[in-house]
Structure formats: C-alpha cells, structure tokens
PDB file of C-alpha atoms in Angstrom:
ATOM      1  CA  MET A  21      58.588 176.343 131.119  1.00 50.00           C
ATOM      2  CA  THR A  22      60.972 179.055 133.110  1.00 72.00           C
ATOM      3  CA  ASP A  23      63.812 180.950 129.876  1.00 90.00           C
ATOM      4  CA  ALA A  24      66.797 178.512 131.637  1.00 89.00           C
ATOM      5  CA  LYS A  25      64.179 174.956 130.741  1.00 92.00           C
ATOM      6  CA  ARG A  26      62.890 176.076 127.110  1.00 94.00           C
ATOM      7  CA  ILE A  27      66.204 176.945 126.364  1.00 95.00           C
ATOM      8  CA  LYS A  28      68.234 173.156 127.285  1.00 96.00           C
ATOM      9  CA  ALA A  29      65.534 171.702 125.836  1.00 96.00           C
ATOM     10  CA  GLN A  30      66.079 173.273 122.420  1.00 97.00           C
ATOM     11  CA  LEU A  31      69.473 173.022 122.800  1.00 97.00           C
ATOM     12  CA  TYR A  32      69.171 169.679 123.610  1.00 97.00           C
ATOM     13  CA  ALA A  33      67.338 168.959 120.179  1.00 97.00           C
ATOM     14  CA  ARG A  34      69.972 170.585 118.403  1.00 97.00           C
ATOM     15  CA  CYS A  35      72.906 168.456 119.655  1.00 97.00           C
ATOM     16  CA  LEU A  36      70.204 165.321 119.182  1.00 97.00           C
ATOM     17  CA  ALA A  37      69.772 166.256 115.526  1.00 97.00           C
ATOM     18  CA  TYR A  38      73.570 166.650 115.171  1.00 96.00           C
ATOM     19  CA  VAL A  39      73.957 163.113 116.586  1.00 97.00           C
ATOM     20  CA  GLU A  40      71.680 161.932 113.949  1.00 97.00           C
ATOM     21  CA  GLN A  41      73.768 163.129 111.773  1.00 97.00           C
ATOM     22  CA  ARG A  42      76.817 161.594 112.171  1.00 95.00           C
ATOM     23  CA  ILE A  43      74.795 158.103 113.347  1.00 95.00           C
ATOM     24  CA  GLU A  44      73.421 158.046 109.899  1.00 95.00           C
ATOM     25  CA  THR A  45      76.899 159.769 107.739  1.00 94.00           C
ATOM     26  CA  ALA A  46      78.266 156.735 109.887  1.00 92.00           C
ATOM     27  CA  ARG A  47      76.080 153.469 109.051  1.00 91.00           C
ATOM     28  CA  SER A  48      75.914 155.110 104.939  1.00 91.00           C
ATOM     29  CA  SER A  49      79.678 155.364 104.957  1.00 88.00           C
ATOM     30  CA  MET A  50      79.959 151.455 106.887  1.00 85.00           C
ATOM     31  CA  GLU A  51      77.150 150.234 103.564  1.00 86.00           C
ATOM     32  CA  ALA A  52      78.684 151.880 100.637  1.00 85.00           C
ATOM     33  CA  ALA A  53      82.039 150.500 101.807  1.00 80.00           C
ATOM     34  CA  GLN A  54      81.058 146.825 102.417  1.00 80.00           C
ATOM     35  CA  GLU A  55      78.842 147.208  99.174  1.00 80.00           C
ATOM     36  CA  ALA A  56      82.290 148.557  97.282  1.00 77.00           C
ATOM     37  CA  ALA A  57      83.501 145.308  99.022  1.00 73.00           C
ATOM     38  CA  ASN A  58      81.184 142.934  97.673  1.00 74.00           C
ATOM     39  CA  SER A  59      81.558 144.115  94.550  1.00 72.00           C
ATOM     40  CA  GLU A  60      84.828 143.869  93.524  1.00 61.00           C
ATOM     41  CA  THR A  61      85.274 141.530  91.330  1.00 53.00           C
ATOM     42  CA  LYS A  62      88.007 139.505  90.620  1.00 51.00           C
ATOM     43  CA  SER A  63      90.766 140.654  88.526  1.00 50.00           C
ATOM     44  CA  SER A  64      93.407 138.978  85.656  1.00 46.00           C
ATOM     45  CA  ALA A  65      95.478 140.968  88.501  1.00 51.00           C
ATOM     46  CA  GLY A  66      95.325 139.702  91.402  1.00 54.00           C
ATOM     47  CA  ASP A  67      97.426 142.706  93.528  1.00 59.00           C
ATOM     48  CA  LYS A  68      94.545 144.987  92.518  1.00 58.00           C
ATOM     49  CA  TYR A  69      91.463 143.201  93.327  1.00 56.00           C
ATOM     50  CA  GLU A  70      93.114 142.494  97.267  1.00 68.00           C
ATOM     51  CA  THR A  71      93.903 146.119  96.850  1.00 76.00           C
ATOM     52  CA  GLY A  72      90.322 147.356  96.374  1.00 72.00           C
ATOM     53  CA  ARG A  73      88.732 144.809  98.725  1.00 74.00           C
ATOM     54  CA  ALA A  74      91.227 145.490 101.231  1.00 79.00           C
ATOM     55  CA  MET A  75      90.916 149.411 100.760  1.00 82.00           C
ATOM     56  CA  ALA A  76      86.882 148.868 100.937  1.00 78.00           C
ATOM     57  CA  GLN A  77      87.375 147.296 104.002  1.00 81.00           C
ATOM     58  CA  ARG A  78      90.090 149.980 106.120  1.00 87.00           C
ATOM     59  CA  GLU A  79      86.754 152.984 104.575  1.00 86.00           C
ATOM     60  CA  ARG A  80      84.583 150.224 106.279  1.00 85.00           C
ATOM     61  CA  ASP A  81      86.431 150.143 109.745  1.00 87.00           C
ATOM     62  CA  MET A  82      86.844 153.999 109.619  1.00 89.00           C
ATOM     63  CA  SER A  83      83.598 154.102 109.600  1.00 89.00           C
ATOM     64  CA  ALA A  84      82.153 151.875 111.622  1.00 90.00           C
ATOM     65  CA  ALA A  85      84.654 153.876 114.318  1.00 92.00           C
ATOM     66  CA  GLN A  86      82.038 156.975 113.529  1.00 93.00           C
ATOM     67  CA  LEU A  87      79.645 155.367 113.762  1.00 93.00           C
ATOM     68  CA  ALA A  88      80.453 153.789 117.446  1.00 94.00           C
ATOM     69  CA  GLU A  89      81.859 157.266 117.965  1.00 94.00           C
ATOM     70  CA  ALA A  90      78.344 158.613 117.558  1.00 94.00           C
ATOM     71  CA  LEU A  91      76.643 156.393 119.274  1.00 95.00           C
ATOM     72  CA  LYS A  92      78.512 157.019 122.167  1.00 95.00           C
ATOM     73  CA  LEU A  93      77.197 160.318 121.602  1.00 94.00           C
ATOM     74  CA  LYS A  94      74.295 159.964 122.403  1.00 95.00           C
ATOM     75  CA  LYS A  95      73.856 157.624 124.990  1.00 95.00           C
ATOM     76  CA  ASP A  96      75.650 161.159 127.192  1.00 93.00           C
ATOM     77  CA  LEU A  97      72.998 163.529 125.876  1.00 95.00           C
ATOM     78  CA  GLU A  98      70.304 160.584 126.630  1.00 95.00           C
ATOM     79  CA  GLN A  99      72.111 161.420 130.752  1.00 94.00           C
ATOM     80  CA  ILE A 100      70.982 164.118 130.547  1.00 95.00           C
ATOM     81  CA  ASN A 101      67.716 166.112 131.755  1.00 93.00           C
ATOM     82  CA  VAL A 102      67.184 169.559 130.337  1.00 91.00           C
ATOM     83  CA  GLU A 103      63.727 169.746 132.945  1.00 92.00           C
ATOM     84  CA  ALA A 104      65.831 169.447 136.280  1.00 91.00           C
ATOM     85  CA  VAL A 105      68.273 173.811 137.227  1.00 88.00           C
ATOM     86  CA  TYR A 106      71.411 173.382 138.681  1.00 91.00           C
ATOM     87  CA  GLU A 107      72.631 176.067 140.797  1.00 92.00           C
ATOM     88  CA  LEU A 108      76.164 174.469 140.080  1.00 96.00           C
ATOM     89  CA  VAL A 109      78.142 173.660 137.453  1.00 97.00           C
ATOM     90  CA  GLN A 110      77.381 169.733 135.858  1.00 96.00           C
ATOM     91  CA  ARG A 111      76.279 167.500 132.796  1.00 95.00           C
ATOM     92  CA  GLY A 112      72.848 169.673 131.620  1.00 96.00           C
ATOM     93  CA  SER A 113      73.434 172.685 133.104  1.00 96.00           C
ATOM     94  CA  LEU A 114      73.576 175.944 130.984  1.00 97.00           C
ATOM     95  CA  VAL A 115      75.947 177.894 131.939  1.00 97.00           C
ATOM     96  CA  ILE A 116      76.487 181.840 131.020  1.00 97.00           C
ATOM     97  CA  THR A 117      79.709 183.755 131.957  1.00 97.00           C
ATOM     98  CA  ASP A 118      80.897 187.159 130.527  1.00 97.00           C
ATOM     99  CA  GLN A 119      82.626 185.149 127.256  1.00 95.00           C
ATOM    100  CA  GLY A 120      79.872 183.119 126.394  1.00 96.00           C
ATOM    101  CA  ASN A 121      77.285 180.581 126.849  1.00 98.00           C
ATOM    102  CA  PHE A 122      77.591 177.082 127.340  1.00 98.00           C
ATOM    103  CA  PHE A 123      74.816 173.661 127.246  1.00 98.00           C
ATOM    104  CA  ILE A 124      77.358 171.155 129.293  1.00 97.00           C
ATOM    105  CA  SER A 125      76.236 168.312 127.231  1.00 97.00           C
ATOM    106  CA  ILE A 126      77.913 166.855 124.186  1.00 96.00           C
ATOM    107  CA  SER A 127      80.994 168.474 122.167  1.00 95.00           C
ATOM    108  CA  ALA A 128      78.416 169.667 119.145  1.00 95.00           C
ATOM    109  CA  GLY A 129      80.567 173.240 118.687  1.00 95.00           C
ATOM    110  CA  LYS A 130      77.694 176.417 118.296  1.00 97.00           C
ATOM    111  CA  ILE A 131      74.096 176.466 117.949  1.00 98.00           C
ATOM    112  CA  SER A 132      72.099 180.144 117.020  1.00 97.00           C
ATOM    113  CA  LEU A 133      68.934 179.762 118.825  1.00 96.00           C
ATOM    114  CA  ASP A 134      67.266 183.718 118.551  1.00 92.00           C
ATOM    115  CA  GLY A 135      70.271 185.008 118.074  1.00 95.00           C
ATOM    116  CA  VAL A 136      72.252 184.040 120.839  1.00 96.00           C
ATOM    117  CA  ASP A 137      75.006 181.766 120.421  1.00 97.00           C
ATOM    118  CA  TYR A 138      75.480 178.768 122.401  1.00 98.00           C
ATOM    119  CA  PHE A 139      78.559 176.000 122.652  1.00 98.00           C
ATOM    120  CA  ALA A 140      77.487 172.285 123.165  1.00 98.00           C
ATOM    121  CA  ILE A 141      80.795 171.382 125.134  1.00 97.00           C
ATOM    122  CA  SER A 142      81.169 168.039 127.019  1.00 95.00           C
ATOM    123  CA  LEU A 143      82.126 167.517 130.715  1.00 93.00           C
ATOM    124  CA  ALA A 144      85.936 166.652 129.256  1.00 93.00           C
ATOM    125  CA  SER A 145      86.923 169.649 126.858  1.00 95.00           C
ATOM    126  CA  PRO A 146      89.569 171.961 128.903  1.00 95.00           C
ATOM    127  CA  ILE A 147      87.064 174.519 129.033  1.00 96.00           C
ATOM    128  CA  GLY A 148      83.770 172.304 130.648  1.00 96.00           C
ATOM    129  CA  THR A 149      86.267 171.198 133.199  1.00 96.00           C
ATOM    130  CA  GLY A 150      87.169 174.596 134.239  1.00 96.00           C
ATOM    131  CA  LEU A 151      83.986 175.151 134.889  1.00 97.00           C
ATOM    132  CA  ILE A 152      82.913 171.284 136.336  1.00 97.00           C
ATOM    133  CA  ASN A 153      81.024 172.166 140.167  1.00 97.00           C
ATOM    134  CA  ARG A 154      81.282 176.045 140.009  1.00 97.00           C
ATOM    135  CA  LYS A 155      78.339 178.491 140.602  1.00 97.00           C
ATOM    136  CA  VAL A 156      76.802 182.058 139.904  1.00 97.00           C
ATOM    137  CA  GLY A 157      79.672 184.503 140.795  1.00 97.00           C
ATOM    138  CA  GLU A 158      83.486 183.065 140.565  1.00 97.00           C
ATOM    139  CA  GLU A 159      86.050 182.884 137.569  1.00 96.00           C
ATOM    140  CA  ILE A 160      86.952 180.495 135.990  1.00 96.00           C
ATOM    141  CA  ARG A 161      90.706 181.089 133.554  1.00 95.00           C
ATOM    142  CA  PHE A 162      90.518 179.220 130.506  1.00 94.00           C
ATOM    143  CA  ASN A 163      93.613 180.535 126.962  1.00 93.00           C
ATOM    144  CA  ASN A 164      95.155 183.373 128.806  1.00 94.00           C
ATOM    145  CA  ARG A 165      90.888 184.991 129.456  1.00 95.00           C
ATOM    146  CA  TRP A 166      89.170 184.227 132.813  1.00 97.00           C
ATOM    147  CA  TYR A 167      85.026 183.847 132.591  1.00 97.00           C
ATOM    148  CA  ARG A 168      83.327 185.092 135.497  1.00 98.00           C
ATOM    149  CA  ILE A 169      79.796 182.504 135.648  1.00 97.00           C
ATOM    150  CA  ASN A 170      76.344 184.815 135.262  1.00 97.00           C
ATOM    151  CA  ASP A 171      73.987 181.997 135.597  1.00 96.00           C
ATOM    152  CA  VAL A 172      73.285 177.962 135.864  1.00 96.00           C
ATOM    153  CA  GLY A 173      70.451 176.100 134.701  1.00 92.00           C
TER     154      GLY A 173
END
C-alpha cells in the first residue's frame, strides 16, 4: 500500500468514527427527548404540561435534524474510494499544499496522524471548491493566502 493510500485509509477511519459518534449522540438525544415528552404528566397547571411536552418535542426535532445530517455525512463518506489515487483533486483525494494538508471527504476538521495535521474538508467548502480539479503545481488563493499544490493522491 502506498503511503498516500495508507494515510487516506487512516483519515477515512477517523472521519467514519467522527460520523458514527455524531449519529450515536443524535440518536441518544432523540431518545432522551422522547422519554421526557412521554414522562410529562398532566398537572393541575395544564399549561405547564403542554409547555414541557412542546419543549421536549422541539428537542426531539432538533436531534432528528442532527441525525439526518450525520446520516448524510456517512453516505457522502461511503462514496469515497481510499484505494484510488488521483491526478486531479476530487472527492477522496489527499492534497498536500505548502500551506496545509487536506483530505477531500467530509467536514470533520483537523486530524493529526503521526505528528502531521490534515484537514478533512468537503468539496462544498470554500477551499474545497478552490481545489477541485486542480493538479500538482497549480496554485489557488484562499483567505488572502496562496496555496501551492505539491502532491495529490
């Protein structure tokens, strides 16, 4: 396995763990909100009961939206082939620049491997849209800084 493939496999695993954690957190929050809504008992102050149920329902709805977003991220991640090596930047690429290292996947933030920092970014991110379809030697401007592409894998 080439170095780029090994690094991409490790970055992919970290992104997957990130998404799985988000899915688990959202599911747990949904269940807790549903239990809270179900356990609200009718009190003599009926408005308090209705307010508590409405708040629990809002919390459940927010958690459901977070779950849907996390499941979408997982689906996006599953479309990546870490075995492929690319010449042009695209989904699944490992991009090494003079200003930082990027794994074009999902927006999962900074990931450190063996003392080297990588940023998991989506193609839809501002820097992702700047990098798409670029190749080694090309430069892009992002946040008033020039990024020179040194390697694409």
